[in-house]
Amino acid sequence: MSFWSGKKVFVTGVSGLIGQHLLAHLSELGAELALFTHSSIIMPTDIPNYNKFKGDISNKQDIETALVKFPADLVIHLAAQSQTSNENIRDTFQTNTLGTLNLFEAVSAVRPNASVILASSIAVQFPDNMYAPSTYAASKQCAEIIAQNYSAARGINCMVIRLGNTYGPGDHHNQRLVPSLIQAMLNKEKIQLRSNIDTETNLLYVEDAVNGFLLVGEYLLQDKRLYSALTLCANMNVTTRELVSSLSKILDLSANVALNENLSLKVAEHAILPSELLVSTLGWQPKVKMSDGLEQTVNYYRQTLNIQGTD
Amino acid sequence: MNRLANFYKGKKVLITGHTGFKGVWLTAWLNQLEAQVIGYAIQPPSDPNSFEACRMTDHMTHISGDVCNASQVEEVFETHKPDIVFHLAAQSLVRYSIDEPANTYSVNVIGTVNVLEAARKCDSVKAVISVTSDKCYKNQNWQWGYRETDELGGLDPYSSSKACAELVVSCLSNPRYQKSAGSKTVTPIASVRAGNVIGGGDWAADRIIPDIFRAIVNKDDVTIRSPNSTRPWQHVLEPLSGYLWLGVKIVEQPDAFLGGWNFGPKNDDIWTVQDIVNGILDRWQTKNTKLIIDEDKSGAESQLLKLDCSKAQQLLDWSAIWNVPTVLDAIVAWYQQYLLEPNADMYPLLITQIKQYSADAEKAGHAWAKAH
């Protein structure tokens, strides 16, 4: 019997890339699941049964009502606005910062013994302390400050997972680097980059990310450690140039990149590495080679876009 | 006329949270400098309050509204087209924040987003000073003063919401953000971090000075929980002189005075809670009120808090002027007049103390106080 058998896990943000993969694994491992979602999304048929709570992360009462009905052992907070734009800056803070506050308020009111995992991003580790690089990074760092506050002041058992840029099958965010490259290449369109082609990205395959969540969840539930922030990412960065070349090989076609010298080159000042606790204590390592991960992802988009590659 | 007056005379200045303790003092000072003050705030935070005691509606354009109301905030900017903005509106009480974290974060985080966004979209605005707190720093329990580059955080909702407000500033002040959001020119936004401001006219709950005067009025004793705690006590006029001077410098040189700014007392002038209470009781010469120490070891509020104000000293030539005895004299004078003359208009005393402070600053040779 697996560790997760019968464990009650409450997940927000179930329709995102990590949410889909994480739920599939938790379900297979026998966890009892509660899905908190604002939309009436259709869940994949391979998750046999789960509790579903319709609600809005901006509404504390919705979360509290769900948690009253579902005695969660673990709460995994994935719900966030990751595609931010300048028109919705208020919504970004409302969802990512105050949404996290609502979640912690509800947990401390109704399920103070539950453990919480807050999904964050390596974007919060910005070296410049004068300017936050993005609304997303600032709103997520605020969420971490709130998590830390609830852990210290209310004793909520909590860990933050700062993720690298996760990619894999099932990503609906078409503006993200990997989906946008694959789709442009499959459609034989010219690739328009938003930053210099030698910009580095820390890419993490979704199955490796999910594996990290499961290990951290198990650790939290067994060990009851109070607050820490872990970095869950690849051991090395990849440039967009390398990424395009890998995809060209997988797709067996040459990429048509619109080169633009004016795009700024963002090079990581220091390598971001996975946290010591993950690697040494929990034995986590990214296992999926980038070429394999990209191939899986390409296959997904081939099916969903219904586009034939060059056979 | 000093350099502040030379600059602010005739300028349109918008203050959010002008009905609060600090807001009233800032409004009075800007009036004294002959600026045109527009205030946007909810009702005064306490009863009594210095906004009413000073008859402030006679001295400014008073607009009643909540910073959480984004469209009303934008409307105020569009209607009044301010030159300079001081964003003071906040839920500022630690104790209240523990009971009402949601309201605290809404006002302090989303409210700041609303004000800074409205300021960015308003072409007339030449400088924004966003007021957070010295509590925005993650408490490291070390013996050094906090610097502007130290890690943000907070163990109570108020402090943590102010750390978040700092992140809002660091995001919205970013020229890259402003340009991508469609601003033709970059609106300079700085954040200022001061705390433990004391002065006449504060009636907030759970603050040491108001607690002492409530006790004196009621002939109660003053009970304190952390007698040996030190705070960077300073008269409210000290950080306000820094905020006003920073506004001048930013307009003169928009890209040279950004980021966060600490405004605190000199490091050899840090008093304990116990010293402050005794200092006031001695001055008042009352026999009906005594100091009672009921030590609380729960550590709810941080024990050691000190600011490193080198940045303001080096770049603004700013430092604190009044020592603690002078501050206590000014405070006692204020509350004594208020209590001895029921229904007195306290505004003239604000102006008297502002003039006294400015004269002391000029004598001490501070850059902002020099005659122009």
XYZ file of C-alpha atoms in Angstrom:
683
model
C 0.000 0.000 0.000
C 1.399 3.373 -0.926
C 2.019 6.198 1.510
C -0.698 8.193 -0.183
C -3.404 5.560 0.159
C -6.357 7.166 1.955
C -4.542 10.482 2.452
C -6.890 13.397 2.022
C -5.444 15.930 -0.385
C -7.106 19.224 -1.263
C -5.817 20.831 -4.464
C -6.448 24.300 -5.876
C -5.565 25.163 -9.461
C -6.377 21.743 -10.854
C -6.574 22.635 -14.517
C -3.001 23.861 -14.853
C -0.115 21.796 -16.143
C 1.104 20.630 -12.733
C -2.411 20.164 -11.403
C -3.384 17.708 -14.132
C -0.279 15.553 -13.746
C -0.221 15.721 -9.962
C -3.859 14.661 -9.660
C -3.315 11.709 -11.987
C -0.456 10.484 -9.791
C -2.167 11.078 -6.462
C -5.252 9.288 -7.727
C -3.232 6.308 -8.909
C -1.456 6.184 -5.521
C -4.803 5.948 -3.742
C -5.126 9.446 -2.271
C -8.584 10.779 -1.605
C -8.832 13.972 -3.611
C -10.727 17.226 -3.348
C -10.513 19.578 -6.292
C -11.184 23.256 -5.699
C -11.900 24.964 -8.982
C -13.663 28.052 -10.257
C -14.576 26.570 -13.608
C -16.725 23.646 -14.583
C -13.784 21.967 -16.265
C -14.115 18.414 -17.426
C -11.588 16.251 -15.653
C -9.720 13.496 -17.427
C -11.525 10.172 -17.221
C -8.541 8.366 -15.726
C -9.240 9.911 -12.310
C -12.045 7.673 -11.073
C -13.499 9.581 -8.154
C -12.870 12.817 -6.387
C -14.705 15.496 -4.459
C -15.233 18.625 -6.422
C -15.781 22.053 -4.904
C -16.721 24.918 -7.126
C -15.467 28.204 -5.760
C -13.296 31.221 -6.171
C -9.890 31.586 -4.540
C -10.721 35.286 -4.069
C -13.520 34.275 -1.735
C -12.359 33.022 1.648
C -15.819 31.669 2.428
C -15.748 29.361 -0.606
C -12.495 27.768 0.559
C -13.676 27.532 4.134
C -16.927 25.843 3.113
C -14.992 23.284 1.070
C -12.537 22.600 3.897
C -15.355 22.150 6.404
C -16.718 19.368 4.212
C -13.340 17.860 3.363
C -10.995 17.046 6.279
C -7.774 17.622 4.372
C -4.433 16.248 5.561
C -2.595 18.202 2.904
C -3.530 21.303 0.942
C -1.663 21.929 -2.300
C -2.158 25.498 -3.469
C -1.440 25.702 -7.185
C -4.107 28.225 -8.192
C -2.428 31.334 -9.538
C -2.488 33.736 -12.379
C 0.703 32.981 -14.244
C -0.019 34.749 -17.526
C -0.003 38.308 -16.328
C -0.588 41.365 -18.422
C -0.425 45.039 -17.672
C -4.186 45.372 -17.840
C -4.769 42.913 -15.028
C -2.076 43.887 -12.544
C -4.696 44.319 -9.819
C -6.116 40.866 -10.558
C -2.621 39.404 -10.349
C -2.154 40.640 -6.788
C -5.776 39.835 -5.967
C -5.443 36.216 -7.129
C -1.848 35.389 -6.277
C -1.415 37.379 -3.071
C -4.853 37.788 -1.525
C -5.891 34.352 -2.849
C -3.036 32.850 -0.847
C -4.115 34.884 2.178
C -7.664 33.515 1.827
C -6.348 29.993 1.625
C -4.266 30.358 4.803
C -7.111 32.112 6.600
C -9.454 29.241 5.755
C -6.898 26.573 6.686
C -6.101 28.193 10.034
C -9.801 28.652 10.796
C -11.029 25.201 9.802
C -8.100 22.790 9.367
C -5.225 24.190 11.427
C -3.533 20.780 11.538
C -3.428 20.361 7.781
C -0.090 20.831 6.022
C 0.174 23.246 3.120
C 2.327 23.291 0.007
C 2.392 26.648 -1.766
C 3.572 26.524 -5.368
C 5.811 29.471 -6.136
C 8.417 30.209 -8.742
C 12.162 30.672 -9.112
C 11.141 34.091 -10.473
C 11.002 35.313 -6.858
C 14.763 34.821 -6.489
C 15.583 38.043 -8.259
C 18.929 39.617 -7.492
C 17.827 43.225 -7.992
C 16.269 44.477 -4.785
C 15.179 47.780 -6.242
C 12.846 46.463 -8.928
C 10.825 43.272 -9.058
C 11.254 41.831 -12.562
C 7.556 41.189 -13.086
C 4.133 41.539 -11.540
C 4.020 37.774 -11.300
C 7.306 37.606 -9.344
C 6.219 40.376 -6.961
C 2.776 38.855 -6.369
C 4.313 35.436 -5.697
C 6.896 36.820 -3.326
C 4.051 38.479 -1.438
C 2.330 35.070 -1.296
C 5.492 33.570 0.224
C 5.649 36.337 2.831
C 2.051 35.503 3.767
C 2.838 31.780 3.997
C 5.789 32.537 6.240
C 3.595 34.740 8.412
C 0.922 32.057 8.874
C 3.545 29.464 9.619
C 5.215 31.612 12.273
C 2.148 33.221 13.819
C -0.436 30.453 13.516
C 1.816 27.404 13.420
C 0.624 26.176 10.032
C 2.908 23.417 8.761
C 3.920 24.760 5.404
C 6.489 24.533 2.653
C 6.912 26.635 -0.433
C 8.062 25.016 -3.658
C 9.753 27.437 -6.056
C 9.465 25.867 -9.457
C 11.610 26.235 -12.522
C 9.788 26.768 -15.803
C 7.697 23.635 -16.038
C 6.817 22.178 -19.426
C 5.109 19.044 -20.635
C 1.958 17.599 -22.195
C -1.236 19.415 -21.256
C -0.005 22.984 -20.984
C -2.778 25.328 -22.108
C -0.652 28.434 -21.742
C 0.333 28.833 -25.344
C 2.455 31.912 -24.736
C 4.965 30.013 -22.633
C 8.284 29.364 -24.294
C 8.051 25.612 -24.997
C 4.408 25.507 -26.189
C 4.901 28.616 -28.332
C 8.005 27.196 -30.021
C 6.453 23.789 -30.666
C 3.230 25.235 -32.018
C 4.992 27.694 -34.291
C 7.211 24.928 -35.626
C 4.348 22.484 -36.116
C 2.400 25.179 -37.932
C 5.523 26.034 -39.935
C 5.311 29.641 -38.828
C 8.112 32.055 -38.264
C 9.158 32.017 -34.602
C 8.855 35.429 -32.952
C 10.969 35.549 -29.822
C 10.322 37.914 -26.943
C 13.877 37.877 -25.706
C 17.299 37.259 -27.201
C 17.875 33.741 -28.554
C 20.750 33.211 -26.127
C 18.565 33.917 -23.094
C 18.757 31.085 -20.593
C 15.768 29.331 -19.053
C 15.577 26.746 -16.303
C 13.306 24.085 -17.796
C 11.777 21.344 -15.679
C 9.719 18.488 -17.085
C 6.329 18.261 -15.426
C 6.753 14.639 -14.265
C 9.944 15.595 -12.419
C 8.100 18.502 -10.844
C 5.239 16.256 -9.742
C 7.697 13.793 -8.272
C 9.117 16.645 -6.195
C 5.647 17.634 -4.940
C 4.961 14.036 -3.876
C 8.254 13.770 -1.980
C 7.734 17.126 -0.248
C 4.139 16.210 0.605
C 5.243 12.915 2.128
C 7.982 14.684 4.096
C 5.608 17.360 5.377
C 2.997 14.831 6.469
C 5.505 12.608 8.261
C 7.946 15.065 9.657
C 5.888 18.145 10.465
C 8.530 20.674 9.559
C 7.615 24.310 9.800
C 8.137 26.738 7.001
C 10.863 26.562 4.442
C 11.098 27.503 0.784
C 12.540 24.879 -1.565
C 13.771 25.303 -5.101
C 12.566 22.596 -7.479
C 14.322 23.087 -10.771
C 16.701 21.633 -13.343
C 20.421 21.409 -12.597
C 21.305 23.583 -15.542
C 19.797 26.230 -17.737
C 19.177 25.924 -21.439
C 19.340 28.680 -24.032
C 16.492 29.263 -26.446
C 18.975 28.495 -29.223
C 19.643 25.020 -27.758
C 15.937 24.464 -27.236
C 15.087 25.330 -30.834
C 17.830 23.034 -32.079
C 16.536 20.114 -29.946
C 13.021 20.652 -31.238
C 14.283 20.776 -34.818
C 15.837 17.351 -34.359
C 12.685 15.877 -32.783
C 10.428 17.369 -35.432
C 12.956 16.755 -38.177
C 12.457 20.184 -39.637
C 14.448 23.353 -39.575
C 13.209 26.215 -37.477
C 12.464 29.567 -38.996
C 13.440 32.047 -36.303
C 12.928 35.758 -36.764
C 16.240 36.999 -35.391
C 16.040 40.331 -33.714
C 19.230 41.929 -32.467
C 17.294 44.490 -30.450
C 15.905 41.945 -28.035
C 17.565 42.163 -24.682
C 19.791 39.337 -23.587
C 18.884 38.089 -20.151
C 21.609 35.839 -18.843
C 21.287 34.277 -15.429
C 23.847 35.865 -13.118
C 24.214 32.707 -11.120
C 23.000 29.188 -11.700
C 19.827 28.282 -9.842
C 20.139 24.842 -8.315
C 17.615 22.546 -6.655
C 17.502 22.795 -2.863
C 19.845 20.705 -0.774
C 16.908 19.257 1.177
C 15.300 17.943 -2.000
C 18.475 16.425 -3.379
C 20.226 15.122 -0.245
C 17.400 14.335 2.159
C 14.609 13.411 -0.196
C 16.760 11.990 -2.982
C 15.105 14.039 -5.703
C 16.797 14.523 -9.049
C 15.360 15.545 -12.400
C 15.183 12.202 -14.191
C 13.699 13.014 -17.568
C 16.204 13.998 -20.250
C 15.237 17.173 -22.062
C 15.055 15.402 -25.432
C 12.620 12.836 -24.005
C 10.529 15.458 -22.259
C 10.321 17.541 -25.399
C 9.337 14.506 -27.461
C 6.442 13.739 -25.113
C 5.384 17.353 -25.288
C 5.622 17.467 -29.073
C 3.459 14.331 -29.308
C 0.819 15.989 -27.148
C 0.646 19.088 -29.316
C 0.623 16.974 -32.488
C -2.490 15.229 -31.203
C -4.269 18.305 -29.903
C -3.434 20.471 -32.882
C -4.168 17.575 -35.192
C -1.143 18.410 -37.255
C 0.931 15.793 -38.962
C 4.648 16.035 -38.567
C 6.988 15.144 -41.369
C 6.871 11.374 -41.336
C 11.560 80.890 2.911
C 13.381 77.578 3.122
C 14.012 75.195 0.259
C 10.879 73.172 1.002
C 8.709 76.290 0.841
C 10.434 77.413 -2.312
C 9.499 74.130 -3.958
C 6.044 73.350 -2.550
C 4.547 76.841 -2.794
C 1.611 76.622 -5.196
C 2.149 72.902 -5.935
C -0.823 70.575 -5.960
C -0.171 67.793 -3.497
C -2.394 64.743 -3.084
C -2.230 62.943 0.251
C -3.994 59.623 0.739
C -4.825 58.861 4.352
C -4.772 62.541 5.319
C -7.275 61.914 8.133
C -4.742 59.849 10.080
C -2.296 61.085 12.668
C 0.632 61.457 10.265
C -1.611 62.723 7.459
C -2.844 65.651 9.562
C 0.708 66.754 10.379
C 1.766 66.433 6.713
C -1.248 68.432 5.547
C -0.537 71.176 8.094
C 3.102 71.365 7.051
C 2.243 71.553 3.344
C -0.265 74.296 4.140
C 2.421 76.164 6.007
C 4.574 75.802 2.861
C 1.630 77.223 0.865
C 0.974 74.122 -1.182
C -2.529 73.277 -2.339
C -3.475 70.067 -0.521
C -6.037 67.535 -1.714
C -6.725 64.653 0.649
C -8.346 61.303 -0.071
C -9.146 59.084 2.888
C -11.796 57.274 4.853
C -13.172 58.779 8.033
C -10.707 59.646 10.829
C -9.467 56.485 12.525
C -10.441 57.269 16.095
C -12.645 59.377 18.320
C -11.306 61.858 19.320
C -8.934 62.481 16.430
C -6.636 65.283 15.383
C -8.316 65.700 11.981
C -11.355 67.142 13.717
C -9.425 68.713 16.614
C -7.415 70.700 14.049
C -10.469 71.590 11.897
C -8.613 70.207 8.911
C -11.524 70.507 6.480
C -10.958 74.305 6.646
C -7.401 73.914 5.416
C -7.623 71.605 2.413
C -9.770 69.866 -0.202
C -11.106 66.877 1.685
C -12.375 63.894 -0.313
C -13.879 60.955 1.495
C -13.053 57.584 -0.056
C -11.344 54.219 0.233
C -8.071 53.391 -1.560
C -9.540 49.954 -2.302
C -11.968 51.697 -4.680
C -9.787 51.767 -7.800
C -12.138 53.747 -10.012
C -12.701 56.465 -7.416
C -8.943 56.738 -6.862
C -8.406 57.235 -10.602
C -11.181 59.793 -10.706
C -9.511 61.846 -7.945
C -6.269 61.902 -9.931
C -8.048 62.871 -13.143
C -10.015 65.645 -11.467
C -7.246 67.213 -9.397
C -4.132 66.465 -11.460
C -1.656 66.554 -8.556
C 2.049 67.344 -8.982
C 3.224 65.307 -6.005
C 1.591 62.347 -4.269
C 2.113 61.103 -0.724
C 0.480 57.709 -0.249
C -0.154 57.303 3.483
C -3.488 55.468 3.501
C -3.055 52.197 5.339
C -4.400 49.904 7.996
C -1.658 50.758 10.433
C -2.389 48.863 13.642
C -0.565 45.642 14.498
C -3.152 44.386 16.970
C -6.084 44.986 14.616
C -4.209 43.240 11.801
C -4.054 40.017 13.823
C -7.861 39.990 14.090
C -8.514 41.339 10.600
C -5.727 40.178 8.287
C -7.908 40.244 5.163
C -8.797 43.911 5.548
C -5.189 44.753 6.424
C -3.771 43.114 3.292
C -6.529 44.543 1.072
C -5.925 48.115 2.149
C -2.136 47.908 2.353
C -1.464 45.813 -0.769
C -4.342 46.361 -3.211
C -4.755 49.958 -2.010
C -1.116 50.606 -2.905
C -1.575 48.995 -6.339
C -4.574 51.272 -6.931
C -2.832 54.490 -5.901
C 0.412 53.778 -7.779
C -1.439 52.704 -10.922
C -3.596 55.835 -10.861
C -0.477 57.973 -10.323
C 1.316 56.283 -13.219
C -1.600 56.953 -15.555
C -1.864 60.617 -14.520
C 0.447 62.858 -16.577
C 0.666 65.679 -14.039
C 2.345 63.522 -11.357
C 6.069 64.219 -11.016
C 6.848 62.204 -7.891
C 5.170 59.598 -5.708
C 6.261 58.868 -2.146
C 4.713 55.631 -0.928
C 4.801 55.234 2.829
C 5.342 51.764 4.223
C 6.978 51.008 7.580
C 10.206 50.149 9.341
C 8.410 46.899 10.149
C 8.699 45.782 6.512
C 12.031 44.078 7.228
C 12.241 40.415 8.079
C 13.229 40.358 11.725
C 16.717 38.904 12.017
C 17.151 39.617 15.728
C 20.586 40.997 15.083
C 22.276 43.997 16.626
C 22.700 46.002 13.404
C 20.336 48.526 11.963
C 18.248 47.395 8.982
C 19.347 48.696 5.627
C 17.132 49.372 2.637
C 18.542 46.313 0.845
C 17.737 43.848 3.652
C 15.256 41.024 3.248
C 11.556 41.858 3.589
C 9.110 39.960 5.763
C 7.049 40.163 8.889
C 5.709 37.989 11.643
C 2.369 39.722 12.091
C -0.109 40.555 9.303
C 0.576 44.292 9.526
C 4.333 43.945 9.104
C 3.970 41.315 6.417
C 1.415 43.441 4.529
C 3.916 46.325 4.574
C 6.600 43.993 3.183
C 4.101 43.150 0.417
C 3.431 46.871 -0.155
C 7.186 47.284 -0.668
C 7.067 44.568 -3.341
C 4.166 46.367 -5.011
C 6.346 49.486 -5.157
C 9.337 47.523 -6.468
C 7.147 46.172 -9.254
C 5.175 49.279 -10.237
C 8.121 51.676 -9.972
C 10.123 49.565 -12.422
C 10.584 51.723 -15.559
C 10.355 48.563 -17.663
C 6.918 47.813 -16.211
C 5.724 51.387 -16.655
C 6.822 51.540 -20.278
C 5.293 48.193 -21.131
C 2.068 49.297 -19.426
C 1.878 52.197 -21.850
C 3.340 55.107 -19.888
C 5.010 57.631 -22.165
C 7.208 58.904 -19.362
C 8.303 57.111 -16.232
C 6.611 58.265 -13.022
C 9.241 58.240 -10.257
C 8.038 56.274 -7.241
C 10.001 55.884 -4.013
C 9.075 54.112 -0.797
C 9.773 55.476 2.663
C 10.155 53.408 5.806
C 9.742 55.017 9.167
C 8.071 53.828 12.285
C 7.294 54.589 15.876
C 6.454 58.148 15.058
C 5.142 60.006 18.044
C 3.650 63.445 18.401
C 0.596 65.364 19.468
C -2.787 64.242 18.238
C -2.480 60.467 18.067
C -5.400 58.537 19.571
C -4.894 55.173 17.924
C -5.483 52.058 19.990
C -2.494 50.099 21.287
C 0.066 52.814 20.738
C 2.154 53.910 23.653
C 1.657 57.694 23.550
C -2.150 57.616 23.168
C -2.272 54.903 25.846
C -0.418 57.165 28.277
C -2.742 60.133 27.702
C -5.865 57.988 27.914
C -4.543 56.753 31.253
C -3.854 60.313 32.444
C -7.354 61.456 31.460
C -8.968 58.475 33.164
C -6.618 58.661 36.174
C -5.577 55.076 35.445
C -2.137 53.550 35.625
C -0.100 52.855 32.486
C 0.613 49.163 32.021
C 3.381 48.187 29.647
C 4.282 44.747 28.365
C 7.837 45.221 27.110
C 9.530 47.810 29.372
C 13.014 47.339 27.934
C 12.025 47.135 24.292
C 13.640 49.821 22.226
C 11.982 51.453 19.286
C 13.344 54.058 16.932
C 11.124 56.706 18.542
C 10.990 59.930 16.610
C 8.743 62.919 16.376
C 6.394 62.692 13.408
C 7.989 65.809 11.904
C 11.334 64.004 11.488
C 10.282 61.470 8.839
C 7.902 64.031 7.313
C 10.858 66.356 6.689
C 12.515 63.418 4.930
C 9.416 62.643 2.829
C 9.006 66.299 1.812
C 12.686 66.728 0.990
C 12.732 63.446 -0.961
C 9.830 64.772 -3.044
C 11.896 67.864 -3.921
C 14.961 65.826 -4.830
C 13.020 63.380 -6.993
C 11.445 66.172 -9.028
C 14.856 67.827 -9.450
C 16.507 64.591 -10.564
C 13.910 61.913 -11.295
C 16.160 58.871 -11.593
C 18.631 59.567 -8.788
C 16.525 59.200 -5.644
C 14.466 56.060 -6.095
C 14.060 52.833 -4.142
C 13.447 52.515 -0.427
C 14.453 55.091 2.206
C 14.808 54.613 5.944
C 14.043 57.601 8.158
C 14.868 57.027 11.795
C 16.467 58.616 14.831
C 20.173 58.833 15.490
C 21.520 55.596 16.897
C 22.591 57.098 20.209
C 19.078 58.368 20.806
C 17.132 55.147 21.208
C 14.906 55.057 24.281
C 13.124 52.140 25.915
C 9.359 52.019 26.351
C 9.880 52.502 30.083
C 11.935 55.681 29.565
C 9.272 57.167 27.309
C 6.471 56.548 29.794
C 8.484 57.931 32.712
C 9.542 60.946 30.631
C 5.935 61.872 29.925
C 4.668 61.220 33.449
C 7.495 63.377 34.883
C 6.621 66.250 32.574
C 2.918 66.023 33.312
C 3.572 65.984 37.078
C 0.592 63.838 37.841
C 0.173 61.755 40.970
C -2.856 59.889 39.708
C -1.075 57.850 37.043
C 1.760 55.427 37.697
C 3.807 53.093 35.526
C 2.999 49.384 35.975
C 5.194 46.787 34.330
C 3.470 43.567 33.314
C 6.097 41.852 31.273
C 4.901 39.817 28.291
C 7.402 37.261 27.060
C 5.372 35.928 24.125
C 7.455 37.953 21.703
C 4.456 39.146 19.696
C 6.299 42.305 18.696
C 9.950 42.247 17.806
C 12.220 43.213 20.642
C 15.012 44.959 18.831
C 14.449 47.254 15.929
C 16.937 49.718 14.624
C 17.232 51.400 11.257
C 20.390 52.232 9.356
C 19.676 55.641 7.832
C 23.004 56.066 6.022
C 21.310 56.309 2.626
C 19.204 59.302 3.663
C 22.184 60.884 5.437
C 24.524 60.467 2.476
C 22.209 61.221 -0.434
C 19.683 63.616 1.089
C 21.815 65.169 3.817
C 18.924 64.246 6.092
C 19.056 63.295 9.735
C 16.850 63.546 12.799
C 16.904 66.869 14.626
C 15.004 66.738 17.894
C 16.349 64.616 20.728
C 13.922 62.620 22.840
C 13.508 65.227 25.652
C 12.574 67.879 23.058
C 10.113 65.463 21.465
C 8.492 64.707 24.814
C 8.216 68.431 25.592
C 6.388 69.000 22.297
C 4.041 66.072 22.859
C 3.163 67.018 26.418
C 2.523 70.629 25.340
C 0.101 69.374 22.717
C -1.958 67.072 24.920
C -1.961 69.526 27.816
C -3.480 72.243 25.669
C -5.983 69.780 24.232
C -7.080 68.614 27.686
C -7.064 72.019 29.386
C -8.954 73.856 26.663
C -11.895 71.709 25.621
C -12.893 72.219 21.973
C -9.774 74.274 21.266
C -8.698 74.447 17.638
C -5.380 72.600 17.732
C -4.289 73.672 14.239
C -2.315 76.754 15.389
C -0.217 74.581 17.699
C 0.629 72.252 14.786
C 1.881 75.256 12.849
C 3.818 76.592 15.853
C 5.583 73.273 16.356
C 6.290 72.925 12.609
C 7.863 76.412 12.598
C 9.887 75.588 15.702
C 11.111 72.364 14.140
C 12.023 74.118 10.862
C 13.899 76.844 12.776
C 15.844 74.214 14.740
C 16.651 72.451 11.478
C 17.892 75.694 9.927
C 20.075 76.398 12.949
C 21.515 72.879 12.720
C 22.314 73.512 9.061
C 20.116 70.857 7.454
C 19.964 71.099 3.676
C 16.175 71.221 3.371
C 15.841 73.973 5.993
C 18.294 76.392 4.447
C 16.977 79.744 3.304
C 16.706 79.870 -0.440
